[in-house]
Amino acid sequence: MPVSPVPPLNRREFVQKSAVAGAAVAVAGTVGAGTAEAADHKPPKAPRTWTFSILGTTDLHSHVFDWDYYKDAAYSDSKGNSVGVARVATLIEQQRKAKGEDHVLLVDAGDIIQGTSLAYYFARVEPITNGVRHPMAVAMNHMRYDAAALGNHEFNYGIEVLRKFEKQCRFPLLGANALDAKTLRPAFPPYTVKKIRVPGAPDIKVGILGLTNPGIAIWDKDNVSGRMVFPGLVEQAKKYVPRLRALGCDVVFLTDHSGLDGSSSYGDELPYVENASNLVAEQVPGIDAILVGHTHVEVPSYTVKNAETGEEVLLSEPYCWGYRLSVFDFEVELEHGRWKVVGKTAQTLNPNTVDEDPEIKKLLEADHELVVKYVNTAVGTCTADLSAAESCWKDVPIMDFIHEVQTRTVKAGLSAADAALPLISVAAPFSRTADIPAGDVTIKDIAGLYIYDNTLYGKKLTGAQLRDYLEYAAKYYHQVPAGTAVDTATLTNANSFWDYMYDTAAGVDYEIDIAAAEGSRIKNLTYDGAAVTDDQVFVVAVNNYRANGGSGYPHIASAAIAYSSTNEIRQLMIDYVTAKGTLNPADFAVTNWRLTQDGTPVF
């Protein structure tokens, strides 16, 4: 599932640098010409210098236009951001015109084909495997990308869909640490080498190495197990950076679908770090710069000193969804017949003031309108307005809708023996802005509530393991001593635990004592009116991301499987409303959990 925004790095301080403005960057190399002092004496030539830029996007998540399919309206947020490659394309063309077409490379750091209703439509409703072209391939080909790294979400719809997308792209999808499970050879190109022409001088050779996220082995286990493996970024960079230098690359540029702070969301499930770009920069010599992705933050310019060489490695992350464009500007100098980097800066640019590229609008407006029509399809009605605004601190009916669908589906698929076990459900409040209105219920209403393409599992946990699971979830809350007022604005997201990581449970009753210390917050855990015992066995309905170890919950990844399906939970929810005709919270709204302070209810 997509990674929610992470807080500012706490292991290093970002180094903000003033980067040169795009239009001010020199676009041609120059040769200094000395004036002859005498007929028989000429001063030495000044060194030949040249400038070029690498532009970078990341985590586009199939945002083509500045549009919110969940709201069926132009995208807007409190910070005035725009989304979509259509606006970014205009910014890129401005950079090319200012600096020269031959002085600009364009790279992406992954997570391209999942994340919007448009992405889902061309993966499942009218899939690209049936011959249609993916809108992101059309847009990125038009924008003339030179390379893109594989993101973890590239694997969400299966390798067949990814391979079809790869064939539609006129640029390579790079993944030096995406290996064939049997041969341990790269399943995708590890790198590409681009040449920047310099009149009267050797070409500047730029090696672009792509690295993806080891967490794919957990998050998309069902799609990649036995077919692909994903070793660490540092390990593979140590192998391929020297190779690029041996090929004569003057500049080595990495595009990493991996964040900056050295953290991992999957605990000790894997030996490889999830957010390892800073570690790559520090531990692998020979890298000039890194385009960072995965964590959905804006990092205009950030430097890391390589431990072996002492050289500064320049990094930049351009947020996500097309919010920003990273611009790396390089100055190189010809020295003994080889180009050497003598200057580099990075910045991020905001596309919210430019118009959408008219050619992308022409190419993809019909696809966009097709998806708009699809998401506005009514599938039933709802008897009351269901809001997720308080779902992160209250048990609300809209979350019970998810639990109801998960529980019903798993129950219908259990063996006779497992059907005798108590069945519960766990799910996360993915979106606080989700709302299913009274009256007609459309696909976009449900898609706005369940925004990820997760499938469904039933896994077995004991009562003791379930308590551990809920205690782990409860670290989501900051500790608020008894008698202290609770402010919902500061209550949640403790420990960098984001909303998509926080599971609530339905089918058991329990209290979360936010006055207690972490690890001892779950109180009065009962099932069917009786206290849950340590050896009691439950079937837990849970999405595949969590079932395979996503977010590092204890016990669940190794738990026995009672049920599994390739059907996406979102589609199961759509099917539920379609079959019933009416969505009525009275059918499933049961209070299962509540926040307390030393036994006193908070709300």
Coordinates of C-alpha atoms in Angstrom, one line a residue:
M1 CA 0.0 0.0 0.0
P2 CA 1.2 3.5 -0.6
V3 CA 3.3 5.0 2.1
S4 CA 1.8 7.9 3.9
P5 CA 3.8 11.0 4.6
V6 CA 6.6 10.7 7.1
P7 CA 7.7 13.4 9.4
P8 CA 10.9 15.4 9.0
L9 CA 14.1 13.4 9.3
N10 CA 15.3 13.0 12.8
R11 CA 18.6 11.4 12.0
R12 CA 20.1 14.2 10.0
E13 CA 19.3 17.8 9.5
F14 CA 18.2 18.7 6.0
V15 CA 20.7 20.9 4.2
Q16 CA 18.8 23.5 2.4
K17 CA 20.8 25.2 -0.4
S18 CA 19.9 28.0 -2.6
A19 CA 20.0 26.5 -6.1
V20 CA 20.3 28.3 -9.3
A21 CA 17.1 29.4 -10.9
G22 CA 16.3 27.3 -14.0
A23 CA 16.4 30.2 -16.5
A24 CA 19.7 31.4 -15.2
V25 CA 21.6 28.2 -15.7
A26 CA 24.1 28.3 -18.6
V27 CA 23.2 26.1 -21.4
A28 CA 26.4 25.9 -23.4
G29 CA 30.0 25.0 -22.5
T30 CA 32.6 27.7 -23.0
V31 CA 36.2 27.8 -23.8
G32 CA 38.2 30.6 -22.1
A33 CA 40.4 32.4 -24.7
G34 CA 43.5 34.1 -23.4
T35 CA 44.9 37.2 -25.2
A36 CA 48.4 36.6 -26.7
E37 CA 50.9 38.6 -24.7
A38 CA 53.5 38.2 -27.4
A39 CA 53.7 36.6 -30.8
D40 CA 55.8 33.7 -29.5
H41 CA 53.9 33.2 -26.3
K42 CA 50.3 31.9 -25.7
P43 CA 48.7 31.6 -22.3
P44 CA 47.3 28.2 -21.4
K45 CA 43.7 27.5 -22.3
A46 CA 41.1 27.8 -19.6
P47 CA 39.5 24.4 -18.8
R48 CA 36.5 23.4 -20.8
T49 CA 33.3 23.5 -18.7
W50 CA 29.8 22.4 -19.4
T51 CA 26.4 22.4 -17.6
F52 CA 23.5 20.1 -17.7
S53 CA 20.5 19.2 -15.6
I54 CA 18.6 16.1 -14.4
L55 CA 14.9 16.7 -13.7
G56 CA 13.2 14.3 -11.4
T57 CA 9.7 13.2 -10.4
T58 CA 8.5 10.5 -8.0
D59 CA 5.5 8.8 -6.6
L60 CA 3.2 10.1 -9.3
H61 CA 0.7 7.3 -8.5
S62 CA -1.1 7.7 -11.9
H63 CA -2.0 11.4 -11.4
V64 CA -2.2 12.6 -14.9
F65 CA -4.5 15.7 -14.6
D66 CA -5.1 18.1 -11.8
W67 CA -8.1 16.2 -10.7
D68 CA -9.5 14.4 -7.6
Y69 CA -11.5 11.4 -8.7
Y70 CA -12.8 10.8 -5.1
K71 CA -14.3 14.3 -5.0
D72 CA -15.1 14.5 -8.7
A73 CA -13.6 18.0 -8.8
A74 CA -10.3 19.8 -9.5
Y75 CA -7.7 18.9 -6.9
S76 CA -7.3 21.3 -4.0
D77 CA -5.6 21.3 -0.6
S78 CA -4.9 23.8 2.1
K79 CA -1.4 24.4 0.7
G80 CA -2.4 25.3 -2.8
N81 CA -0.8 22.3 -4.4
S82 CA -1.7 21.0 -7.8
V83 CA -1.3 17.4 -8.9
G84 CA -0.6 15.6 -12.2
V85 CA 2.0 15.2 -14.8
A86 CA 0.1 17.4 -17.2
R87 CA 1.3 20.5 -15.2
V88 CA 4.7 19.0 -14.5
A89 CA 5.2 18.5 -18.2
T90 CA 4.8 22.2 -18.8
L91 CA 7.4 23.0 -16.2
I92 CA 9.8 20.5 -17.8
E93 CA 9.4 22.1 -21.2
Q94 CA 10.2 25.5 -19.6
Q95 CA 13.4 23.9 -18.2
R96 CA 14.4 22.5 -21.6
K97 CA 13.8 25.8 -23.3
A98 CA 15.9 27.7 -20.7
K99 CA 18.8 25.2 -20.7
G100 CA 18.7 23.6 -24.1
E101 CA 17.0 20.4 -25.2
D102 CA 20.3 18.5 -25.2
H103 CA 21.3 19.7 -21.7
V104 CA 18.4 18.0 -19.8
L105 CA 17.6 14.5 -18.7
L106 CA 14.3 13.4 -17.1
V107 CA 14.1 10.6 -14.5
D108 CA 11.4 9.2 -12.2
A109 CA 11.8 7.4 -8.9
G110 CA 8.9 5.0 -9.1
D111 CA 5.3 4.3 -8.0
I112 CA 3.7 5.1 -11.3
I113 CA 0.9 2.8 -12.1
Q114 CA -1.2 2.6 -8.9
G115 CA -2.9 5.2 -6.7
T116 CA -5.9 6.8 -8.4
S117 CA -9.2 5.5 -9.9
L118 CA -7.6 6.0 -13.3
A119 CA -4.9 3.5 -12.3
Y120 CA -7.4 1.0 -11.1
Y121 CA -9.6 1.4 -14.2
F122 CA -6.7 0.5 -16.5
A123 CA -5.5 -2.4 -14.3
R124 CA -8.9 -4.0 -13.6
V125 CA -11.9 -2.5 -15.5
E126 CA -10.3 -2.1 -18.9
P127 CA -6.9 -3.6 -18.3
I128 CA -3.9 -2.8 -20.4
T129 CA -3.3 -6.5 -20.7
N130 CA -6.2 -6.5 -23.1
G131 CA -4.4 -4.2 -25.5
V132 CA -5.2 -0.6 -24.3
R133 CA -2.4 1.8 -23.5
H134 CA -1.8 2.9 -20.0
P135 CA -2.3 6.7 -19.7
M136 CA 0.9 7.0 -17.7
A137 CA 2.9 5.4 -20.5
V138 CA 1.3 7.7 -23.0
A139 CA 2.0 10.8 -20.8
M140 CA 5.6 9.8 -19.9
N141 CA 6.5 8.9 -23.4
H142 CA 5.2 12.3 -24.5
M143 CA 7.3 13.9 -21.8
R144 CA 10.4 12.0 -23.0
Y145 CA 11.5 10.4 -19.8
D146 CA 15.0 8.9 -20.0
A147 CA 14.5 6.3 -17.2
A148 CA 12.3 5.4 -14.2
A149 CA 13.0 3.3 -11.1
L150 CA 10.5 0.6 -10.2
G151 CA 8.4 1.5 -7.2
N152 CA 6.9 -1.0 -4.8
H153 CA 3.4 -0.2 -6.1
E154 CA 4.4 -1.2 -9.6
F155 CA 3.8 -4.8 -8.4
N156 CA 0.3 -4.3 -6.9
Y157 CA -1.5 -5.5 -9.9
G158 CA 0.8 -8.4 -10.6
I159 CA 3.9 -8.9 -12.8
E160 CA 1.9 -9.4 -16.0
V161 CA 0.4 -5.9 -15.8
L162 CA 3.8 -4.4 -14.9
R163 CA 5.5 -6.2 -17.9
K164 CA 2.8 -4.9 -20.2
F165 CA 3.4 -1.3 -18.9
E166 CA 7.1 -1.8 -19.4
K167 CA 6.6 -2.7 -23.0
Q168 CA 4.5 0.4 -23.6
C169 CA 7.2 2.7 -22.2
R170 CA 9.8 4.2 -24.5
F171 CA 12.2 4.4 -21.6
P172 CA 13.6 1.7 -19.3
L173 CA 12.2 0.7 -15.9
L174 CA 15.2 0.2 -13.8
G175 CA 15.6 -2.1 -10.8
A176 CA 19.1 -3.3 -9.9
N177 CA 17.8 -5.0 -6.8
A178 CA 14.8 -6.6 -8.5
L179 CA 16.1 -10.1 -9.2
D180 CA 14.7 -13.3 -10.7
A181 CA 14.2 -15.7 -7.8
K182 CA 15.7 -18.7 -9.6
T183 CA 18.7 -17.2 -11.4
L184 CA 19.3 -14.2 -9.1
R185 CA 20.0 -12.2 -12.2
P186 CA 18.3 -8.8 -12.7
A187 CA 14.7 -9.1 -13.8
F188 CA 14.8 -5.6 -15.1
P189 CA 17.6 -3.4 -16.5
P190 CA 19.8 -2.3 -13.5
Y191 CA 21.0 0.9 -15.2
T192 CA 21.1 2.9 -18.4
V193 CA 23.9 5.2 -19.7
K194 CA 22.9 8.5 -21.4
K195 CA 25.3 10.7 -23.4
I196 CA 25.2 14.4 -23.4
R197 CA 26.8 15.8 -26.6
V198 CA 29.4 18.5 -26.2
P199 CA 30.6 20.1 -29.5
G200 CA 34.4 19.7 -30.0
A201 CA 34.8 17.6 -26.8
P202 CA 34.0 14.1 -25.6
D203 CA 30.4 13.2 -24.7
I204 CA 29.5 13.5 -21.0
K205 CA 28.5 10.0 -20.0
V206 CA 25.8 9.8 -17.3
G207 CA 25.1 6.5 -15.7
I208 CA 21.6 6.2 -14.2
L209 CA 21.2 3.3 -11.7
G210 CA 17.7 2.4 -10.5
L211 CA 17.0 0.8 -7.1
T212 CA 13.6 -0.2 -5.7
N213 CA 12.3 -1.1 -2.3
P214 CA 13.1 -4.4 -0.5
G215 CA 9.7 -4.2 1.2
I216 CA 8.0 -5.5 -2.1
A217 CA 8.9 -9.0 -0.8
I218 CA 6.5 -8.4 2.1
W219 CA 3.9 -6.0 0.7
D220 CA 3.3 -7.8 -2.6
K221 CA 4.3 -11.3 -1.4
D222 CA 1.3 -12.8 -3.2
N223 CA 2.5 -11.4 -6.5
V224 CA 6.3 -11.9 -6.3
S225 CA 6.9 -14.9 -4.0
G226 CA 8.9 -17.6 -5.8
R227 CA 9.3 -15.3 -8.8
M228 CA 11.4 -12.3 -7.7
V229 CA 13.6 -11.3 -4.7
F230 CA 14.7 -7.9 -3.6
P231 CA 18.1 -7.5 -1.9
G232 CA 19.1 -4.3 -0.2
L233 CA 19.9 -1.0 -1.9
V234 CA 23.3 -0.6 -0.4
E235 CA 24.3 -4.2 -1.4
Q236 CA 23.3 -3.7 -5.0
A237 CA 24.7 -0.2 -5.3
K238 CA 28.1 -1.5 -4.2
K239 CA 27.9 -3.9 -7.1
Y240 CA 26.7 -1.5 -9.9
V241 CA 28.2 1.9 -9.1
P242 CA 31.8 0.6 -9.7
R243 CA 30.5 -1.0 -12.9
L244 CA 29.2 2.3 -14.2
R245 CA 32.5 4.0 -13.4
A246 CA 34.3 1.2 -15.2
L247 CA 32.1 1.8 -18.3
G248 CA 33.5 5.3 -18.3
C249 CA 30.6 7.2 -16.8
D250 CA 31.6 10.7 -15.8
V251 CA 28.5 11.2 -13.6
V252 CA 26.7 8.5 -11.6
F253 CA 23.1 9.3 -10.8
L254 CA 20.8 7.1 -8.7
T255 CA 17.1 7.0 -8.7
D256 CA 16.0 5.2 -5.5
H257 CA 12.5 4.3 -4.5
S258 CA 13.6 4.5 -0.9
G259 CA 13.5 7.3 1.6
L260 CA 16.2 9.1 3.5
D261 CA 16.1 8.4 7.2
G262 CA 17.4 4.8 7.5
S263 CA 14.1 3.6 8.9
S264 CA 11.9 0.5 8.1
S265 CA 8.2 0.0 8.6
Y266 CA 8.4 -3.8 8.7
G267 CA 10.4 -4.4 11.9
D268 CA 12.8 -7.3 11.6
E269 CA 10.8 -9.1 8.8
L270 CA 13.5 -8.3 6.4
P271 CA 17.3 -7.8 6.8
Y272 CA 17.2 -4.9 4.4
V273 CA 16.5 -1.3 5.2
E274 CA 13.3 0.3 3.7
N275 CA 14.4 3.9 3.6
A276 CA 18.1 3.6 2.7
S277 CA 19.0 6.4 0.3
N278 CA 21.1 8.1 2.9
L279 CA 22.9 4.9 3.7
V280 CA 23.6 4.3 0.0
A281 CA 25.1 7.8 -0.2
E282 CA 27.2 7.3 2.9
Q283 CA 28.4 3.8 2.3
V284 CA 28.8 3.5 -1.5
P285 CA 31.6 5.6 -3.1
G286 CA 31.3 7.0 -6.5
I287 CA 27.8 8.5 -6.5
D288 CA 27.2 12.1 -7.5
A289 CA 23.5 12.5 -6.7
I290 CA 20.3 10.6 -5.9
L291 CA 16.7 11.2 -6.7
V292 CA 14.8 9.9 -3.7
G293 CA 11.2 8.6 -3.6
H294 CA 8.8 6.5 -1.6
T295 CA 8.2 8.6 1.5
H296 CA 6.0 11.4 0.0
V297 CA 7.9 14.3 1.5
E298 CA 9.6 17.3 -0.1
V299 CA 13.3 17.5 0.3
P300 CA 14.7 20.3 -2.0
S301 CA 18.3 19.7 -1.3
Y302 CA 20.1 17.4 1.1
T303 CA 23.7 16.3 1.3
V304 CA 25.4 13.2 2.7
K305 CA 29.2 12.8 3.0
N306 CA 30.5 9.5 1.7
A307 CA 32.4 7.8 4.6
E308 CA 35.1 6.4 2.3
T309 CA 35.8 9.4 0.0
G310 CA 34.6 12.3 1.9
E311 CA 32.8 13.5 -1.2
E312 CA 29.4 15.1 -0.8
V313 CA 26.4 13.3 -2.4
L314 CA 23.5 15.5 -3.4
L315 CA 19.9 14.2 -2.8
S316 CA 16.5 15.6 -3.5
E317 CA 12.9 14.3 -3.2
P318 CA 10.1 16.0 -5.0
Y319 CA 7.2 15.1 -2.7
C320 CA 4.6 13.0 -4.6
W321 CA 1.7 13.1 -7.1
G322 CA 3.4 15.8 -9.2
Y323 CA 3.4 18.3 -6.4
R324 CA 7.0 19.2 -7.2
L325 CA 9.8 18.7 -9.7
S326 CA 13.3 18.2 -8.5
V327 CA 16.0 20.0 -10.5
F328 CA 19.6 18.8 -10.2
D329 CA 22.1 21.2 -11.9
F330 CA 25.6 20.0 -12.6
E331 CA 28.7 21.8 -13.7
V332 CA 31.5 19.6 -15.2
E333 CA 35.0 20.4 -16.2
L334 CA 37.1 18.6 -18.8
E335 CA 40.3 17.3 -17.1
H336 CA 42.8 15.1 -18.9
G337 CA 40.2 14.1 -21.5
R338 CA 37.5 13.2 -18.9
W339 CA 34.7 15.1 -17.4
K340 CA 34.7 15.8 -13.7
V341 CA 31.8 17.2 -11.6
V342 CA 33.0 20.5 -10.1
G343 CA 29.6 21.9 -9.0
K344 CA 26.1 20.6 -8.3
T345 CA 23.0 22.0 -6.7
A346 CA 19.4 20.9 -6.3
Q347 CA 16.0 22.5 -5.8
T348 CA 12.4 21.7 -6.1
L349 CA 10.0 23.7 -8.3
N350 CA 6.2 24.0 -7.9
P351 CA 4.1 23.5 -11.0
N352 CA 0.9 25.0 -9.5
T353 CA 1.3 28.3 -11.4
V354 CA 1.6 26.8 -14.9
D355 CA -1.0 25.4 -17.3
E356 CA -1.5 21.8 -18.1
D357 CA 0.3 20.6 -21.2
P358 CA -2.2 20.9 -24.0
E359 CA -0.8 17.8 -25.9
I360 CA -1.3 15.6 -22.8
K361 CA -4.8 16.9 -22.5
K362 CA -5.4 16.1 -26.2
L363 CA -3.9 12.6 -25.8
L364 CA -5.7 11.6 -22.6
E365 CA -8.8 13.7 -22.1
A366 CA -11.0 10.8 -23.4
D367 CA -9.4 8.3 -20.9
H368 CA -10.0 10.8 -18.1
E369 CA -13.6 11.3 -19.0
L370 CA -14.1 7.5 -19.2
V371 CA -12.8 7.2 -15.6
V372 CA -14.9 10.1 -14.4
K373 CA -18.0 8.4 -15.8
Y374 CA -17.0 5.1 -14.1
V375 CA -16.4 6.5 -10.7
N376 CA -19.7 8.4 -10.8
T377 CA -21.7 5.2 -11.4
A378 CA -24.3 4.7 -8.6
V379 CA -24.3 1.2 -7.1
G380 CA -26.9 1.7 -4.4
T381 CA -28.2 4.1 -1.7
C382 CA -27.3 4.9 1.9
T383 CA -29.8 5.7 4.7
A384 CA -27.5 8.2 6.4
D385 CA -24.4 10.3 5.9
L386 CA -21.3 8.2 6.9
S387 CA -18.2 10.3 7.7
A388 CA -14.7 9.2 8.5
A389 CA -13.7 12.5 10.0
E390 CA -13.5 11.0 13.6
S391 CA -12.5 7.5 12.6
C392 CA -9.0 7.9 14.1
W393 CA -10.3 8.2 17.7
K394 CA -13.9 6.9 17.6
D395 CA -15.6 3.7 16.4
V396 CA -17.7 5.1 13.6
P397 CA -20.2 3.3 11.3
I398 CA -18.2 4.0 8.1
M399 CA -15.4 1.9 9.5
D400 CA -17.8 -0.8 10.6
F401 CA -18.9 -1.0 6.9
I402 CA -15.3 -2.2 6.1
H403 CA -15.4 -4.6 8.9
E404 CA -18.8 -6.0 7.9
V405 CA -17.7 -6.7 4.4
Q406 CA -14.4 -8.3 5.5
T407 CA -16.1 -10.5 8.1
R408 CA -18.9 -11.6 5.7
T409 CA -16.5 -12.5 2.9
V410 CA -14.1 -14.5 5.1
K411 CA -16.9 -16.3 6.9
A412 CA -18.3 -17.5 3.6
G413 CA -14.9 -18.9 2.5
L414 CA -13.9 -20.8 5.7
S415 CA -13.6 -24.5 6.1
A416 CA -16.1 -26.2 8.4
A417 CA -13.5 -26.5 11.1
D418 CA -12.4 -22.9 10.9
A419 CA -16.0 -21.6 10.7
A420 CA -16.4 -22.9 14.3
L421 CA -13.8 -20.4 15.5
P422 CA -14.7 -16.8 16.6
L423 CA -14.2 -14.4 13.6
I424 CA -13.1 -10.8 14.0
S425 CA -11.9 -8.1 11.6
V426 CA -9.1 -5.5 11.6
A427 CA -8.9 -2.5 9.4
A428 CA -7.3 1.0 9.2
P429 CA -8.8 4.4 8.8
F430 CA -7.1 5.2 5.5
S431 CA -8.8 8.6 4.8
R432 CA -10.2 11.1 7.3
T433 CA -11.9 13.0 4.5
A434 CA -13.9 9.9 3.3
D435 CA -17.7 10.4 3.3
I436 CA -20.5 8.3 2.0
P437 CA -23.5 10.6 1.7
A438 CA -27.1 9.8 2.4
G439 CA -28.8 9.0 -0.9
D440 CA -27.0 7.6 -3.9
V441 CA -23.8 5.8 -3.3
T442 CA -21.3 5.9 -6.1
I443 CA -18.1 4.0 -6.8
K444 CA -16.0 7.1 -6.0
D445 CA -17.7 7.3 -2.5
I446 CA -16.5 3.8 -1.7
A447 CA -13.1 4.2 -3.5
G448 CA -12.5 7.3 -1.4
L449 CA -13.0 5.3 1.8
Y450 CA -10.9 2.3 0.7
I451 CA -8.1 3.9 -1.3
Y452 CA -5.7 0.9 -1.6
D453 CA -5.8 -2.1 -3.8
N454 CA -5.6 -4.6 -1.0
T455 CA -6.9 -8.2 -1.1
L456 CA -8.4 -10.1 1.8
Y457 CA -7.0 -12.8 4.2
G458 CA -8.2 -14.7 7.2
K459 CA -5.4 -15.5 9.6
K460 CA -5.4 -17.3 12.9
L461 CA -4.3 -15.6 16.1
T462 CA -4.5 -16.6 19.7
G463 CA -6.0 -14.4 22.3
A464 CA -2.5 -13.5 23.6
Q465 CA -1.4 -12.7 20.1
L466 CA -4.5 -10.6 19.5
R467 CA -3.8 -8.6 22.6
D468 CA -0.2 -8.0 21.4
Y469 CA -1.6 -6.9 18.0
L470 CA -3.9 -4.4 19.6
E471 CA -1.2 -3.1 21.9
Y472 CA 1.0 -2.5 18.9
A473 CA -1.8 -0.5 17.2
A474 CA -2.4 1.5 20.4
K475 CA 1.1 3.1 20.2
Y476 CA -0.6 5.3 17.5
Y477 CA -1.8 7.5 20.4
H478 CA 0.2 10.0 22.4
Q479 CA 0.0 9.4 26.1
V480 CA -2.5 11.8 27.8
P481 CA -2.6 11.5 31.6
A482 CA -5.9 11.1 33.4
G483 CA -7.5 14.5 34.1
T484 CA -5.8 16.1 31.1
A485 CA -7.9 17.5 28.3
V486 CA -7.7 15.5 25.0
D487 CA -6.9 17.4 21.9
T488 CA -7.7 15.3 18.8
A489 CA -5.3 17.6 16.8
T490 CA -2.3 16.2 18.7
L491 CA -3.7 12.8 19.9
T492 CA -2.7 10.6 17.0
N493 CA 0.3 9.6 14.9
A494 CA 2.7 9.1 17.8
N495 CA 5.9 7.1 17.0
S496 CA 5.6 8.1 13.3
F497 CA 2.6 5.7 13.2
W498 CA 0.4 7.0 10.4
D499 CA -3.3 6.5 9.9
Y500 CA -2.9 3.7 7.4
M501 CA -0.8 1.8 9.9
Y502 CA -3.4 2.0 12.7
D503 CA -5.8 -1.0 12.9
T504 CA -9.0 -1.1 14.8
A505 CA -10.8 -4.4 15.5
A506 CA -14.5 -5.4 15.2
G507 CA -16.0 -8.5 16.7
V508 CA -14.3 -8.0 20.1
D509 CA -14.9 -5.2 22.6
Y510 CA -12.0 -3.4 24.2
E511 CA -10.8 -0.1 25.6
I512 CA -7.6 1.8 24.8
D513 CA -6.3 3.6 27.9
I514 CA -4.4 6.6 26.5
A515 CA -3.4 7.5 30.0
A516 CA -1.4 4.3 30.3
A517 CA 2.1 3.7 29.0
E518 CA 2.6 2.0 25.7
G519 CA 2.4 -1.8 26.0
S520 CA -0.3 -1.7 28.7
R521 CA -3.1 0.2 27.1
I522 CA -5.6 -2.5 26.1
K523 CA -8.2 -3.0 28.8
N524 CA -11.3 -5.2 29.1
L525 CA -10.7 -7.2 25.9
T526 CA -13.8 -9.4 25.6
Y527 CA -15.5 -11.6 23.0
D528 CA -19.2 -12.3 23.1
G529 CA -19.3 -10.8 26.7
A530 CA -16.5 -13.0 28.1
A531 CA -12.9 -12.1 28.7
V532 CA -10.6 -13.2 25.9
T533 CA -8.2 -16.0 27.1
D534 CA -4.6 -16.3 26.0
D535 CA -5.2 -19.7 24.3
Q536 CA -8.4 -18.8 22.6
V537 CA -8.1 -19.0 18.8
F538 CA -9.5 -16.4 16.4
V539 CA -9.8 -16.1 12.7
V540 CA -8.9 -12.5 11.9
A541 CA -10.1 -10.9 8.6
V542 CA -7.2 -8.7 7.5
N543 CA -5.9 -7.2 4.3
N544 CA -2.9 -8.7 2.4
Y545 CA -0.6 -5.8 3.2
R546 CA -1.0 -6.3 7.0
A547 CA -1.2 -10.1 6.7
N548 CA 2.2 -10.3 5.0
G549 CA 3.9 -8.1 7.6
G550 CA 3.2 -4.5 6.5
S551 CA 3.7 -1.9 9.3
G552 CA 5.5 -4.5 11.4
Y553 CA 2.6 -5.9 13.4
P554 CA 3.5 -8.9 15.6
H555 CA 2.5 -12.5 14.9
I556 CA 0.3 -11.8 11.8
A557 CA 2.9 -12.5 9.1
S558 CA 3.7 -16.0 10.4
A559 CA 0.1 -16.8 11.4
A560 CA -1.7 -19.8 9.8
I561 CA -3.9 -18.9 6.9
A562 CA -7.6 -19.8 7.1
Y563 CA -8.7 -17.8 4.0
S564 CA -7.2 -15.9 1.1
S565 CA -8.6 -14.3 -2.1
T566 CA -7.3 -12.3 -5.0
N567 CA -10.5 -10.1 -4.9
E568 CA -9.8 -6.5 -3.9
I569 CA -11.5 -5.4 -0.7
R570 CA -12.7 -2.2 -2.4
Q571 CA -14.5 -4.2 -5.1
L572 CA -16.0 -6.5 -2.4
M573 CA -17.4 -3.3 -0.8
I574 CA -18.9 -2.2 -4.1
D575 CA -20.4 -5.6 -4.6
Y576 CA -21.9 -5.6 -1.1
V577 CA -23.7 -2.3 -1.7
T578 CA -24.8 -3.4 -5.2
A579 CA -26.2 -6.7 -3.9
K580 CA -28.0 -5.2 -0.9
G581 CA -29.2 -2.1 -2.8
T582 CA -29.2 -0.1 0.4
L583 CA -26.3 0.7 2.8
N584 CA -27.8 0.9 6.3
P585 CA -25.5 1.5 9.3
A586 CA -28.0 -0.2 11.5
D587 CA -27.0 -3.4 9.9
F588 CA -23.4 -3.3 11.2
A589 CA -22.9 -0.3 13.6
V590 CA -21.8 -1.9 16.8
T591 CA -19.5 -0.2 19.3
N592 CA -16.4 -2.4 19.6
W593 CA -13.7 -0.1 21.0
R594 CA -13.4 3.2 22.8
L595 CA -10.7 5.5 24.2
T596 CA -10.5 5.9 27.9
Q597 CA -8.3 7.7 30.5
D598 CA -7.8 5.4 33.4
G599 CA -11.2 3.8 32.8
T600 CA -13.1 7.1 32.1
P601 CA -14.4 7.3 28.5
V602 CA -12.7 10.1 26.5
F603 CA -15.6 10.8 24.1

